C-alpha cells in the first residue's frame, strides 16, 4: 500500500497564517518582530536558504535584514556586527547561516550571539536547555519535524525512532526532542556498521545525511513514518532527498516529499522562534524592564 504524503508546504502556510496574526498583535502593542540574517561567502545553497528565510519574514510581517559579507571577510568584522545586534533593542533574532568559511571558528561565532536572540537554538546555553527538557529556542528543522508528527497525530511513546546523521543542526536536537516524547532513539552516522539493520527496526525514520536517495524501500520497516530532511541536487538538476521516495512510499505508511516536506517547515519554525523572541521582548517592555 502506498504511503500517505505529509504536505509540509500546506502545514507551513497554515502555521504562517497564524503567525501573521501574532505579528499584528505585537505591532499593535508597539513591538515589530525583527530578524537579521548574516551570510558570509557565495555558497549557492546558502544563498537560496537565506533568500527563502527573508521572503518568509516578508510574508508574515517580520522585519528582516540580510547582511552579506565576502568569503574572505575578517571574522572580527562579523563579531563586531553581532555585538551591535545583541545590543540593539529593536532586533529579536540573529541568525548566522552555516557553514562559514575556514577562517571562522564556528562555535565562537555561535557563542557570540546572545542566547535571547539565538533563533536557531545553536548557542550552548540553548542546546543545554533543550537537553534538560526546558527549551527556549528549538532548532528549526527538528522543531518543524516535530510539528509535522504532531499534525499527523503520531504517538511517539515507546516507538523506535532512528535518526541518520549526528549533526548539531538536525541529528542531535532531533534525538533530544524524540526522546522527550518517549521514543527509544538511535542515532546512526558514518561509522555505523550495519545501517539497514537499524533503519529496518525504525517505526520513525529521520534521514539527515545529505546523500541523495541513499535510503531505499527495502531499508524501511513496513508501515514506518519516514521523514526526509535531505535536500540534494542531482546532476540532472532535479532536487531530491536522502530517501528514494518512489521505492520508500511503497513500504512506509507516512512519508515527507522533497521538495515540499521538511524544507518549508524549517523556515516556518525560524519565523515562529523570531515571533516568540519578540513576544518575550514585548512582555518585558510591558513589565517595565530596561531593554
Ligand atoms: N545551514 C543549514 N541549516 C541551517 C540552519 O538551520 N541554520 C543556520 N544558521 N545555518 C544552516
Short mmCIF file of C-alpha atoms and ligand atoms in Angstrom, two decimals:
data_model
loop_
_atom_site.label_atom_id
_atom_site.label_comp_id
_atom_site.label_asym_id
_atom_site.label_seq_id
_atom_site.Cartn_x
_atom_site.Cartn_y
_atom_site.Cartn_z
CA UNK A 1 0.00 0.00 0.00
CA UNK A 2 1.38 3.39 -0.95
CA UNK A 3 2.21 5.79 1.86
CA UNK A 4 0.33 8.98 2.63
CA UNK A 5 2.48 12.02 1.84
CA UNK A 6 2.84 14.68 4.55
CA UNK A 7 2.37 18.06 2.89
CA UNK A 8 4.91 20.28 4.63
CA UNK A 9 4.13 23.23 2.40
CA UNK A 10 0.42 23.27 3.31
CA UNK A 11 1.17 22.94 7.03
CA UNK A 12 3.80 25.69 6.75
CA UNK A 13 1.28 28.04 5.13
CA UNK A 14 -1.31 27.31 7.86
CA UNK A 15 1.24 27.99 10.60
CA UNK A 16 2.46 31.15 8.86
CA UNK A 17 -1.14 32.46 8.66
CA UNK A 18 -1.41 32.01 12.45
CA UNK A 19 1.96 33.75 12.89
CA UNK A 20 0.74 36.75 10.87
CA UNK A 21 -1.97 37.29 13.49
CA UNK A 22 0.58 37.15 16.32
CA UNK A 23 2.81 39.60 14.44
CA UNK A 24 -0.10 42.04 14.01
CA UNK A 25 -0.89 41.82 17.74
CA UNK A 26 2.76 42.56 18.54
CA UNK A 27 2.85 45.53 16.18
CA UNK A 28 -0.31 46.92 17.79
CA UNK A 29 1.37 46.56 21.18
CA UNK A 30 4.37 48.53 19.84
CA UNK A 31 6.83 45.71 19.09
CA UNK A 32 7.72 44.91 15.49
CA UNK A 33 9.43 41.49 15.29
CA UNK A 34 12.80 41.76 13.56
CA UNK A 35 15.31 39.20 12.31
CA UNK A 36 18.82 39.80 10.97
CA UNK A 37 20.40 37.08 8.85
CA UNK A 38 24.16 37.06 8.32
CA UNK A 39 25.54 35.33 5.25
CA UNK A 40 29.26 35.00 4.60
CA UNK A 41 30.51 33.96 1.17
CA UNK A 42 28.81 32.86 -2.01
CA UNK A 43 27.72 29.25 -1.33
CA UNK A 44 24.83 28.78 -3.78
CA UNK A 45 22.66 26.64 -1.47
CA UNK A 46 23.16 29.03 1.47
CA UNK A 47 22.12 31.95 -0.71
CA UNK A 48 18.88 30.17 -1.62
CA UNK A 49 18.17 29.26 2.02
CA UNK A 50 18.81 32.82 3.19
CA UNK A 51 16.62 34.29 0.45
CA UNK A 52 13.79 31.93 1.44
CA UNK A 53 14.17 32.95 5.09
CA UNK A 54 13.98 36.67 4.22
CA UNK A 55 10.94 36.06 1.97
CA UNK A 56 9.25 34.14 4.79
CA UNK A 57 9.74 37.16 7.05
CA UNK A 58 8.19 39.45 4.45
CA UNK A 59 5.15 37.17 4.13
CA UNK A 60 4.48 37.20 7.86
CA UNK A 61 5.22 40.87 8.58
CA UNK A 62 8.55 40.31 10.35
CA UNK A 63 11.17 42.98 9.57
CA UNK A 64 14.23 41.29 8.13
CA UNK A 65 17.69 42.37 7.09
CA UNK A 66 20.31 40.32 5.30
CA UNK A 67 23.95 41.22 5.89
CA UNK A 68 26.12 39.67 3.20
CA UNK A 69 29.91 39.57 3.66
CA UNK A 70 32.53 38.38 1.16
CA UNK A 71 34.05 34.95 1.84
CA UNK A 72 37.43 36.50 2.82
CA UNK A 73 35.95 38.89 5.41
CA UNK A 74 37.93 39.35 8.63
CA UNK A 75 35.92 37.47 11.32
CA UNK A 76 36.38 40.46 13.68
CA UNK A 77 34.03 42.46 11.47
CA UNK A 78 31.32 39.83 11.87
CA UNK A 79 31.92 39.50 15.64
CA UNK A 80 31.61 43.31 15.99
CA UNK A 81 28.37 43.32 14.00
CA UNK A 82 26.94 40.53 16.17
CA UNK A 83 27.83 42.57 19.29
CA UNK A 84 25.94 45.56 17.85
CA UNK A 85 22.92 43.42 17.02
CA UNK A 86 22.98 41.85 20.52
CA UNK A 87 22.79 45.37 21.98
CA UNK A 88 20.11 46.64 19.57
CA UNK A 89 16.72 46.58 21.37
CA UNK A 90 14.84 46.55 18.05
CA UNK A 91 16.35 43.19 16.96
CA UNK A 92 14.73 39.96 18.17
CA UNK A 93 16.61 37.34 16.22
CA UNK A 94 20.14 36.90 14.85
CA UNK A 95 20.99 34.02 12.52
CA UNK A 96 24.41 33.29 11.06
CA UNK A 97 23.98 30.96 8.09
CA UNK A 98 26.22 27.88 8.28
CA UNK A 99 28.62 26.66 7.06
CA UNK A 100 31.12 29.50 7.46
CA UNK A 101 34.42 29.88 5.57
CA UNK A 102 37.52 28.23 7.07
CA UNK A 103 38.92 31.37 8.78
CA UNK A 104 35.91 31.34 11.13
CA UNK A 105 35.68 29.47 14.41
CA UNK A 106 32.06 28.39 14.03
CA UNK A 107 31.46 27.62 17.69
CA UNK A 108 32.92 31.01 18.71
CA UNK A 109 30.51 32.75 16.34
CA UNK A 110 27.54 30.81 17.73
CA UNK A 111 28.69 31.59 21.28
CA UNK A 112 28.84 35.32 20.42
CA UNK A 113 25.12 35.51 19.64
CA UNK A 114 23.01 36.46 22.67
CA UNK A 115 21.12 33.32 23.79
CA UNK A 116 17.98 35.53 23.96
CA UNK A 117 18.28 36.28 20.21
CA UNK A 118 19.54 32.85 19.11
CA UNK A 119 16.52 31.92 16.99
CA UNK A 120 18.45 28.96 15.52
CA UNK A 121 18.80 27.46 19.02
CA UNK A 122 22.50 26.73 18.42
CA UNK A 123 24.06 28.58 21.41
CA UNK A 124 25.41 26.16 24.02
CA UNK A 125 23.04 27.63 26.65
CA UNK A 126 20.06 26.87 24.41
CA UNK A 127 21.36 23.41 23.49
CA UNK A 128 21.72 22.71 27.23
CA UNK A 129 18.20 23.97 27.95
CA UNK A 130 16.80 21.70 25.22
CA UNK A 131 18.73 18.70 26.51
CA UNK A 132 17.41 19.31 30.01
CA UNK A 133 13.84 19.39 28.71
CA UNK A 134 13.23 23.15 29.15
CA UNK A 135 13.87 24.57 25.68
CA UNK A 136 13.95 28.31 24.98
CA UNK A 137 14.61 28.09 21.24
CA UNK A 138 14.28 24.76 19.45
CA UNK A 139 16.48 24.32 16.33
CA UNK A 140 14.24 24.99 13.35
CA UNK A 141 14.49 21.77 11.32
CA UNK A 142 13.83 19.29 14.16
CA UNK A 143 11.18 21.67 15.52
CA UNK A 144 9.47 21.54 12.10
CA UNK A 145 9.66 17.74 12.06
CA UNK A 146 8.00 17.58 15.49
CA UNK A 147 5.20 19.88 14.27
CA UNK A 148 4.61 17.57 11.30
CA UNK A 149 4.45 14.50 13.56
CA UNK A 150 2.09 16.38 15.89
CA UNK A 151 -0.16 17.39 12.98
CA UNK A 152 -0.32 13.74 11.87
CA UNK A 153 -1.12 12.73 15.47
CA UNK A 154 1.83 10.34 15.61
CA UNK A 155 2.11 8.78 19.09
CA UNK A 156 5.83 8.60 19.85
CA UNK A 157 5.71 6.97 23.28
CA UNK A 158 7.54 3.64 23.14
CA UNK A 159 8.27 3.91 19.41
CA UNK A 160 11.63 3.02 17.89
CA UNK A 161 12.98 6.23 16.34
CA UNK A 162 16.10 6.04 14.20
CA UNK A 163 17.91 9.18 13.08
CA UNK A 164 20.55 9.03 10.38
CA UNK A 165 23.01 11.90 10.89
CA UNK A 166 24.54 13.29 14.08
CA UNK A 167 24.82 17.00 13.23
CA UNK A 168 24.31 19.76 15.78
CA UNK A 169 21.76 21.32 13.41
CA UNK A 170 19.48 18.30 12.96
CA UNK A 171 20.53 14.89 14.32
CA UNK A 172 21.36 15.71 17.94
CA UNK A 173 18.46 18.12 18.66
CA UNK A 174 16.09 15.75 16.81
CA UNK A 175 17.17 12.98 19.20
CA UNK A 176 16.53 15.19 22.24
CA UNK A 177 13.02 16.06 21.04
CA UNK A 178 12.03 12.48 20.17
CA UNK A 179 13.45 11.26 23.48
CA UNK A 180 11.43 13.88 25.36
CA UNK A 181 8.28 12.44 23.73
CA UNK A 182 9.07 8.94 24.97
CA UNK A 183 10.58 7.37 21.86
CA UNK A 184 13.55 4.98 22.06
CA UNK A 185 16.14 6.81 19.99
CA UNK A 186 19.07 5.52 17.93
CA UNK A 187 21.42 7.87 16.09
CA UNK A 188 23.24 6.35 13.12
CA UNK A 189 26.19 8.02 11.41
CA UNK A 190 29.06 7.44 9.01
CA UNK A 191 30.71 4.91 11.33
CA UNK A 192 27.55 2.86 11.91
CA UNK A 193 28.30 -0.71 10.86
CA UNK A 194 25.01 -2.07 9.56
CA UNK A 195 22.81 0.88 8.70
CA UNK A 196 19.99 -1.20 7.22
CA UNK A 197 19.78 -3.28 10.43
CA UNK A 198 18.87 -0.10 12.29
CA UNK A 199 16.65 1.50 9.66
CA UNK A 200 14.56 -1.70 9.32
CA UNK A 201 13.73 -1.52 13.05
CA UNK A 202 12.54 2.09 12.85
CA UNK A 203 8.90 2.99 13.46
CA UNK A 204 10.00 6.57 12.82
CA UNK A 205 12.96 7.10 10.50
CA UNK A 206 14.56 10.54 10.12
CA UNK A 207 17.14 10.83 7.33
CA UNK A 208 19.51 13.80 7.65
CA UNK A 209 22.75 12.82 5.96
CA UNK A 210 22.92 14.83 2.75
CA UNK A 211 23.40 11.80 0.48
CA UNK A 212 20.93 11.65 -2.38
CA UNK A 213 18.50 8.70 -2.43
CA UNK A 214 20.58 6.58 -0.02
CA UNK A 215 17.56 5.18 1.89
CA UNK A 216 15.64 2.79 -0.30
CA UNK A 217 12.35 0.96 0.19
CA UNK A 218 13.96 -2.31 1.32
CA UNK A 219 15.67 -0.46 4.20
CA UNK A 220 12.31 0.64 5.63
CA UNK A 221 10.04 -1.22 8.05
CA UNK A 222 6.57 -1.76 6.59
CA UNK A 223 4.23 0.90 7.99
CA UNK A 224 7.05 3.23 9.14
CA UNK A 225 6.92 7.00 9.24
CA UNK A 226 9.73 8.37 7.06
CA UNK A 227 10.95 11.94 7.44
CA UNK A 228 13.40 13.13 4.80
CA UNK A 229 15.48 16.13 5.87
CA UNK A 230 17.92 15.92 2.94
CA UNK A 231 17.89 18.44 0.11
CA UNK A 232 20.25 17.33 -2.64
CA UNK A 233 20.59 18.37 -6.25
CA UNK A 234 21.18 15.58 -8.77
CA UNK A 235 23.38 16.08 -11.85
CA UNK A 236 20.15 16.40 -13.85
CA UNK A 237 19.29 19.49 -11.78
CA UNK A 238 16.40 17.71 -10.02
CA UNK A 239 16.07 18.22 -6.25
CA UNK A 240 15.84 15.07 -4.19
CA UNK A 241 16.07 13.96 -0.59
CA UNK A 242 18.17 11.37 1.23
CA UNK A 243 15.30 8.93 0.74
CA UNK A 244 14.40 7.28 -2.55
CA UNK A 245 10.80 8.46 -2.39
CA UNK A 246 9.46 6.21 -5.14
CA UNK A 247 10.58 2.94 -3.52
CA UNK A 248 10.10 4.14 0.08
CA UNK A 249 6.49 5.14 -0.42
CA UNK A 250 5.60 1.53 -1.26
CA UNK A 251 6.69 0.41 2.22
CA UNK A 252 6.14 3.40 4.52
CA UNK A 253 2.79 4.49 5.96
CA UNK A 254 3.62 8.22 6.06
CA UNK A 255 6.40 10.00 4.20
CA UNK A 256 7.62 13.54 3.56
CA UNK A 257 8.44 14.59 -0.01
CA UNK A 258 11.41 16.67 -1.23
CA UNK A 259 10.76 19.42 -2.09
CA UNK A 260 7.61 20.42 -0.19
CA UNK A 261 8.23 18.45 3.00
CA UNK A 262 10.56 19.47 5.81
CA UNK A 263 12.09 22.48 3.96
CA UNK A 264 9.11 24.85 4.24
CA UNK A 265 8.67 23.81 7.88
CA UNK A 266 12.27 24.78 8.75
CA UNK A 267 11.63 28.34 7.59
CA UNK A 268 8.29 28.47 9.38
CA UNK A 269 9.87 27.44 12.68
CA UNK A 270 12.53 30.14 12.26
CA UNK A 271 9.69 32.66 11.91
CA UNK A 272 7.99 31.08 14.95
CA UNK A 273 11.16 31.42 17.04
CA UNK A 274 11.52 35.06 15.96
CA UNK A 275 7.91 35.82 16.93
CA UNK A 276 8.44 34.06 20.27
CA UNK A 277 11.54 36.21 20.90
CA UNK A 278 9.53 39.34 20.06
CA UNK A 279 6.70 38.25 22.37
CA UNK A 280 9.22 37.88 25.20
CA UNK A 281 10.62 41.35 24.40
CA UNK A 282 7.11 42.82 24.33
CA UNK A 283 6.26 41.18 27.67
CA UNK A 284 9.42 42.55 29.26
CA UNK A 285 8.70 46.05 27.90
CA UNK A 286 5.12 45.87 29.30
CA UNK A 287 6.60 44.78 32.63
CA UNK A 288 8.81 47.87 32.58
CA UNK A 289 12.12 46.06 32.29
CA UNK A 290 15.01 48.02 30.78
CA UNK A 291 15.61 46.90 27.18
N1 LIG B 1 22.71 25.69 7.49
C1 LIG B 1 21.92 24.63 7.22
N2 LIG B 1 20.82 24.64 8.02
C2 LIG B 1 20.93 25.73 8.80
C3 LIG B 1 20.11 26.28 9.83
O1 LIG B 1 19.04 25.76 10.18
N3 LIG B 1 20.57 27.42 10.40
C4 LIG B 1 21.74 28.01 10.03
N4 LIG B 1 22.11 29.12 10.66
N5 LIG B 1 22.53 27.52 9.09
C5 LIG B 1 22.12 26.38 8.48
#
